[in-house]
């Protein structure tokens, strides 16, 4: 955590931090040199008189197999991070984002500051800096190297996860975990899962399809329940098969005990298969309650070294993949944006301009209560005309089929020819003022 943290940027480690990591890992792993086992070995006599067999020390088998592999993965990860020296991408802090156009800083804390998108992961982790790429995206060579680094980090992640899971599986189950388990598998699983797992026809995949695995929290809770039920049924089988004091039992009691042992064994096997299917469906599942109890109560120093070392490398590889994915996401979004900007306004092959559909203005006559553009303006001081405009057909008389339309209550006065002349004179003055530029622009 001190050396790598969350690996905010794809850049080489500082020399001081890299030296500290190498020095302290040597200190931690030096303890493993004393965890040895004796194996037979043939040696030659000094005078050439023959061979003799002696027992020689060698690192314990799990350390002998996994520790060199972990050191190799460590070196590969450090070498990969050191390759990000002169890159075509850069990072900008969230607090002040510099505009690419040279317009100065653009203070913003959002992910889309200055018009650049960010990934969903960055939306959650707002403290991470924003990756930036050139306006036309990364070159093909840089993009290819970035993808190769991602593939290599993914393989390292898988190897570290495999070693970590093997070490956890070999650890002893602590007594504190066994004492905290419920007394029956039904109470561990719940009624629904227990009913499915005890049915005659059982399919792990069908049962997983029926469960709510929408979130990581729900999936981890189901895994904890299944794992607890497995060990409850195994404990029942071990207690019944343990040697007991000699006592006379009837034939019915022996048969009943045999059937009970078989049922617990079958249920534990079914639950184990269900847990394996769940892990295959969700390979990135966090550590279960049993795994955390094993890490907490483990007393084997060699297993603690392997588990912690593989877990650190797993975290580092995962964060490296996450930072590479952030850069790839920004590169893809930038290239799509650049491609959209280069599209011409003319249709390809036709040469006809693309006409945009203009939305109607809120000041157009379609949004007014008047049916004619020659209606009296609202700011006109003359008396509104309640009649037919010039050049329009007379309105049909009202009837049962054509009821009169609802009009706003307007004071109707006697229409004189002089009032009509005033209205049209005012309208003509408006047109003249509009052409001269005196009147405000209106639609």
XYZ file of C-alpha atoms in Angstrom:
443
model
C 0.000 0.000 0.000
C 2.882 2.392 0.715
C 4.709 1.741 -2.544
C 1.948 1.251 -5.067
C -1.250 2.518 -3.488
C -3.991 2.420 -6.089
C -1.540 3.134 -8.942
C -3.163 6.418 -9.967
C -1.071 6.880 -13.128
C 0.659 4.685 -15.690
C 4.193 5.899 -15.026
C 7.419 4.377 -13.715
C 7.916 4.149 -9.977
C 10.206 6.655 -8.326
C 13.681 5.180 -7.723
C 13.368 5.588 -3.948
C 10.028 3.773 -3.806
C 11.232 1.023 -6.112
C 14.349 0.508 -3.981
C 12.203 0.400 -0.836
C 9.922 -2.217 -2.393
C 12.844 -4.441 -3.430
C 14.610 -4.101 -0.067
C 11.567 -4.822 2.097
C 10.414 -7.740 -0.056
C 13.866 -9.279 0.367
C 13.464 -8.899 4.121
C 10.033 -10.548 4.084
C 11.030 -13.431 1.831
C 14.283 -14.133 3.687
C 12.210 -15.836 6.377
C 11.196 -18.482 3.814
C 14.822 -19.660 3.588
C 14.424 -21.235 7.012
C 11.189 -23.064 6.161
C 12.682 -26.249 4.740
C 12.070 -29.948 4.532
C 14.567 -32.785 4.262
C 14.693 -34.823 1.084
C 16.972 -37.741 0.176
C 19.936 -37.009 -2.063
C 22.748 -39.146 -3.494
C 26.299 -37.939 -3.012
C 29.689 -39.294 -4.112
C 32.301 -40.399 -1.625
C 35.469 -38.256 -1.686
C 37.753 -41.128 -2.686
C 35.414 -42.342 -5.387
C 34.433 -45.396 -3.461
C 30.771 -45.102 -4.375
C 27.581 -43.245 -3.544
C 25.707 -42.727 -0.355
C 22.309 -41.267 0.406
C 21.920 -38.314 2.731
C 19.048 -36.046 3.683
C 19.531 -32.486 2.475
C 17.377 -29.439 3.259
C 15.209 -27.889 0.541
C 12.490 -25.206 0.721
C 9.115 -26.628 1.577
C 7.219 -27.929 -1.443
C 4.632 -25.114 -1.589
C 7.336 -22.464 -1.221
C 9.591 -24.288 -3.646
C 6.880 -24.222 -6.321
C 5.133 -20.873 -5.773
C 7.730 -18.452 -4.436
C 9.945 -18.373 -7.580
C 6.801 -17.936 -9.692
C 5.655 -14.974 -7.565
C 9.071 -13.328 -7.789
C 8.959 -13.738 -11.571
C 5.483 -12.132 -11.713
C 6.758 -9.311 -9.510
C 9.653 -8.602 -11.854
C 7.342 -8.679 -14.900
C 4.946 -6.169 -13.340
C 7.732 -3.763 -12.386
C 9.243 -4.029 -15.867
C 5.829 -3.334 -17.427
C 5.290 -0.244 -15.292
C 8.783 1.027 -16.161
C 7.876 0.927 -19.866
C 5.400 3.807 -19.455
C 8.137 6.457 -19.709
C 7.503 8.464 -22.872
C 3.853 7.909 -23.649
C 1.471 9.621 -26.056
C -1.063 10.145 -23.271
C -0.870 12.250 -20.142
C -2.866 12.951 -17.002
C -4.655 16.021 -15.673
C -5.752 16.460 -12.082
C -9.450 16.685 -11.322
C -9.297 20.039 -9.554
C -7.884 22.070 -12.473
C -8.220 20.681 -15.978
C -6.188 22.492 -18.630
C -8.061 23.206 -21.813
C -6.471 21.652 -24.911
C -7.153 24.754 -26.941
C -4.807 26.843 -24.829
C -7.593 28.786 -23.214
C -6.161 28.357 -19.731
C -7.276 26.236 -16.842
C -10.778 24.910 -16.738
C -11.735 24.380 -13.080
C -14.001 21.413 -12.867
C -14.506 18.308 -10.821
C -16.752 16.460 -13.236
C -15.596 13.660 -15.475
C -16.551 15.423 -18.682
C -14.632 18.618 -17.961
C -13.425 20.558 -20.993
C -15.476 18.327 -23.241
C -13.515 15.140 -22.639
C -15.315 11.981 -21.494
C -14.129 9.685 -18.750
C -14.939 6.123 -17.855
C -17.604 4.938 -15.465
C -14.876 3.758 -13.095
C -13.584 7.326 -12.884
C -17.079 8.537 -12.058
C -16.945 6.348 -8.947
C -13.329 7.158 -8.064
C -13.403 10.910 -8.461
C -9.964 11.364 -6.901
C -8.173 9.677 -9.811
C -6.577 11.980 -12.424
C -8.113 12.165 -15.890
C -6.168 10.571 -18.758
C -5.800 12.708 -21.894
C -4.886 11.737 -25.463
C -4.109 13.785 -28.600
C -7.095 15.308 -30.446
C -7.009 12.532 -33.057
C -6.423 9.738 -30.557
C -3.422 7.532 -29.893
C -1.248 6.335 -32.786
C -1.668 2.744 -33.871
C 1.723 1.698 -32.490
C 1.006 3.194 -29.069
C -2.439 1.623 -29.009
C -0.982 -1.775 -29.912
C 1.629 -1.587 -27.124
C -1.055 -0.550 -24.664
C -3.184 -3.557 -25.591
C -0.178 -5.895 -25.289
C 0.546 -4.535 -21.811
C -3.068 -5.126 -20.842
C -2.974 -8.726 -22.065
C 0.255 -9.385 -20.160
C -1.155 -7.848 -16.960
C -4.270 -9.977 -17.360
C -2.174 -13.155 -17.499
C -0.237 -12.061 -14.418
C -3.537 -11.413 -12.639
C -4.816 -14.899 -13.437
C -1.573 -16.535 -12.237
C -1.573 -14.569 -8.970
C -5.240 -15.395 -8.355
C -4.599 -19.090 -8.958
C -1.692 -19.163 -6.480
C -3.698 -17.242 -3.893
C -6.696 -19.559 -4.159
C -4.476 -22.661 -3.884
C -2.771 -21.332 -0.761
C -6.112 -20.447 0.848
C -7.461 -23.906 0.063
C -4.475 -25.521 1.810
C -4.876 -23.453 4.988
C -6.525 -25.101 7.948
C -10.042 -24.082 8.863
C -9.842 -22.188 12.179
C -11.823 -23.423 15.122
C -13.322 -19.962 15.620
C -15.038 -20.243 12.230
C -16.392 -23.727 12.928
C -17.772 -22.669 16.284
C -19.630 -19.753 14.697
C -21.514 -21.957 12.216
C -25.233 -22.698 12.678
C -26.300 -26.167 13.694
C -28.082 -27.106 10.458
C -27.544 -26.576 6.751
C -31.117 -25.361 6.346
C -30.453 -22.341 8.571
C -27.271 -21.599 6.602
C -28.818 -21.694 3.151
C -32.317 -20.454 3.773
C -35.539 -22.161 2.786
C -35.375 -21.524 -0.977
C -31.814 -22.726 -1.629
C -32.265 -25.666 0.743
C -35.417 -26.797 -1.074
C -33.615 -26.730 -4.431
C -30.465 -28.448 -3.192
C -32.365 -31.307 -1.531
C -34.593 -31.977 -4.553
C -34.237 -35.233 -6.481
C -33.277 -33.475 -9.696
C -30.539 -30.940 -8.900
C -28.737 -28.636 -11.368
C -26.306 -26.003 -10.082
C -26.747 -23.795 -13.155
C -30.533 -23.777 -12.887
C -30.314 -22.892 -9.207
C -27.899 -20.019 -9.888
C -30.259 -18.703 -12.561
C -33.023 -18.499 -9.963
C -30.917 -16.585 -7.404
C -30.423 -12.832 -7.195
C -26.807 -12.347 -8.262
C -27.246 -8.838 -9.615
C -24.680 -7.250 -7.309
C -21.355 -8.312 -5.857
C -22.760 -8.002 -2.337
C -25.579 -10.472 -3.015
C -23.219 -12.889 -4.772
C -20.759 -12.840 -1.873
C -23.567 -13.430 0.623
C -24.746 -16.487 -1.337
C -21.170 -17.826 -1.442
C -20.812 -17.388 2.314
C -24.061 -19.270 2.926
C -23.111 -22.163 0.649
C -19.626 -22.436 2.155
C -21.044 -22.511 5.690
C -23.524 -25.250 4.731
C -20.720 -27.348 3.223
C -18.767 -27.394 6.477
C -21.879 -27.967 8.599
C -22.678 -31.134 6.642
C -19.040 -32.262 6.684
C -18.889 -31.834 10.447
C -22.002 -33.958 10.815
C -20.444 -36.709 8.749
C -17.190 -36.578 10.724
C -18.997 -36.778 14.070
C -20.992 -39.823 12.986
C -17.965 -41.649 11.599
C -15.803 -40.903 14.662
C -15.036 -43.923 16.869
C -17.492 -44.090 19.688
C -17.618 -46.092 22.860
C -18.739 -49.656 22.474
C -22.472 -49.867 22.836
C -25.041 -52.246 21.612
C -27.121 -50.818 18.787
C -30.114 -52.297 17.102
C -30.122 -53.047 13.406
C -32.540 -50.177 12.790
C -30.259 -47.692 14.513
C -27.295 -48.746 12.380
C -29.285 -48.418 9.152
C -30.594 -45.017 10.212
C -27.075 -43.766 10.929
C -25.834 -45.074 7.571
C -28.629 -43.267 5.693
C -27.914 -40.045 7.605
C -24.223 -40.198 6.724
C -25.015 -40.737 3.055
C -27.452 -37.812 2.970
C -24.960 -35.384 4.562
C -22.272 -36.496 2.148
C -24.523 -36.039 -0.887
C -25.679 -32.603 0.257
C -22.111 -31.442 0.921
C -21.068 -32.625 -2.545
C -23.991 -30.789 -4.127
C -23.190 -27.608 -2.210
C -19.529 -27.899 -3.190
C -20.487 -28.210 -6.862
C -22.804 -25.217 -6.517
C -19.991 -23.144 -5.005
C -17.616 -24.109 -7.811
C -20.185 -23.122 -10.434
C -20.682 -19.798 -8.663
C -16.942 -19.126 -8.664
C -16.705 -19.981 -12.360
C -19.561 -17.634 -13.158
C -18.051 -14.863 -11.006
C -14.252 -15.270 -11.174
C -13.563 -11.885 -9.560
C -15.474 -12.695 -6.385
C -13.890 -11.176 -3.242
C -12.702 -13.238 -0.334
C -15.397 -15.043 1.600
C -15.810 -15.116 5.362
C -13.933 -18.421 5.523
C -10.996 -16.966 3.566
C -10.764 -13.963 5.869
C -10.896 -16.200 8.944
C -8.126 -18.357 7.513
C -5.936 -15.295 6.917
C -6.657 -13.941 10.384
C -6.083 -17.130 12.394
C -3.395 -18.755 10.254
C -0.239 -19.742 12.127
C 1.821 -21.071 9.212
C 4.397 -18.418 8.304
C 5.131 -19.887 4.877
C 1.483 -19.884 3.872
C 1.095 -16.323 5.174
C 4.010 -15.194 3.006
C 2.605 -16.825 -0.123
C -0.937 -15.567 0.493
C 0.045 -11.956 1.192
C 2.597 -11.786 -1.644
C 0.162 -13.198 -4.208
C -2.615 -10.902 -2.963
C -0.406 -7.806 -3.362
C 0.598 -8.804 -6.905
C -3.035 -9.554 -7.709
C -4.056 -6.071 -6.567
C -1.219 -4.421 -8.503
C -2.084 -6.294 -11.712
C -5.761 -5.430 -11.336
C -5.019 -1.712 -10.855
C -2.686 -1.746 -13.853
C -5.449 -3.212 -16.032
C -7.881 -0.617 -14.679
C -5.593 2.310 -15.560
C -4.986 0.884 -19.046
C -8.740 0.502 -19.534
C -9.220 4.159 -18.592
C -6.757 5.281 -21.281
C -8.314 2.961 -23.884
C -11.791 4.264 -23.066
C -10.717 7.906 -23.465
C -8.906 7.043 -26.709
C -11.986 5.364 -28.169
C -14.230 8.251 -27.164
C -11.795 10.812 -28.620
C -11.556 8.956 -31.935
C -15.349 8.727 -32.187
C -15.657 12.428 -31.468
C -13.000 13.287 -34.062
C -14.715 11.074 -36.655
C -18.041 12.787 -36.014
C -16.476 16.234 -36.464
C -14.908 15.319 -39.803
C -18.217 14.263 -41.343
C -19.208 16.863 -43.964
C -22.590 18.564 -43.962
C -23.154 17.260 -47.495
C -24.503 13.797 -48.177
C -21.952 11.467 -49.664
C -22.342 11.101 -53.409
C -25.315 13.453 -53.840
C -23.796 16.814 -53.075
C -27.079 18.080 -51.716
C -26.823 19.987 -48.473
C -28.339 18.425 -45.414
C -31.232 20.619 -44.374
C -31.846 20.713 -40.673
C -35.386 20.748 -39.452
C -36.056 24.087 -37.802
C -38.221 23.937 -34.742
C -41.135 26.385 -34.757
C -40.488 29.678 -33.023
C -42.441 30.418 -29.867
C -43.340 33.751 -31.441
C -44.780 32.289 -34.681
C -48.431 32.644 -35.549
C -49.006 28.962 -34.845
C -48.607 29.650 -31.153
C -50.920 32.700 -31.044
C -54.673 32.796 -30.579
C -55.013 34.573 -33.919
C -55.489 32.710 -37.156
C -54.010 35.394 -39.391
C -50.658 37.185 -39.348
C -52.580 40.417 -39.921
C -54.330 40.234 -36.562
C -54.172 43.146 -34.191
C -50.974 43.177 -32.121
C -51.333 42.827 -28.380
C -49.766 46.202 -27.742
C -52.116 47.978 -30.172
C -54.169 50.688 -28.489
C -56.973 50.569 -31.057
C -60.154 48.614 -30.573
C -59.853 44.914 -31.535
C -61.850 43.983 -34.617
C -64.358 41.167 -34.110
C -65.034 40.265 -37.684
C -63.616 38.805 -40.846
C -60.261 39.933 -42.071
C -60.073 41.327 -45.605
C -59.812 38.688 -48.262
C -61.202 35.876 -46.087
C -64.391 33.960 -46.688
C -67.263 34.793 -44.356
C -67.704 32.461 -41.381
C -70.622 30.019 -41.687
C -73.624 30.821 -39.529
C -73.790 28.866 -36.280
C -75.972 25.800 -36.212
C -76.383 22.641 -34.185
C -73.689 20.906 -36.224
C -71.435 23.928 -36.232
C -71.727 25.512 -32.800
C -70.100 28.894 -32.360
C -66.473 28.703 -31.301
C -65.533 29.892 -27.866
C -64.025 33.357 -28.173
C -62.424 35.399 -25.465
C -64.774 37.889 -23.940
C -64.125 41.077 -25.875
C -66.250 44.207 -25.701
C -68.023 44.406 -29.063
C -68.713 47.859 -30.374
C -70.308 49.082 -33.533
C -67.907 48.754 -36.426
C -67.346 51.875 -38.432
C -65.415 52.084 -41.637
C -63.130 54.655 -40.046
C -61.982 52.168 -37.363
C -61.044 49.671 -40.069
C -59.028 52.307 -41.832
C -57.217 53.102 -38.549
C -56.315 49.438 -38.064
C -54.902 48.982 -41.543
C -53.089 52.286 -41.354
C -51.452 51.120 -38.096
C -50.490 47.803 -39.647
C -48.927 49.594 -42.590
C -46.954 51.805 -40.216
C -45.680 48.696 -38.414
C -44.409 47.185 -41.673
C -42.705 50.403 -42.599
C -41.023 50.633 -39.165
C -39.852 47.039 -39.398
C -38.260 47.608 -42.810
C -36.622 50.786 -41.584
C -35.227 49.008 -38.542
C -37.069 51.081 -35.965
C -39.321 48.324 -34.635
C -37.951 45.341 -32.680
C -37.500 42.138 -34.659
C -40.493 39.805 -34.356
C -41.545 36.702 -36.179
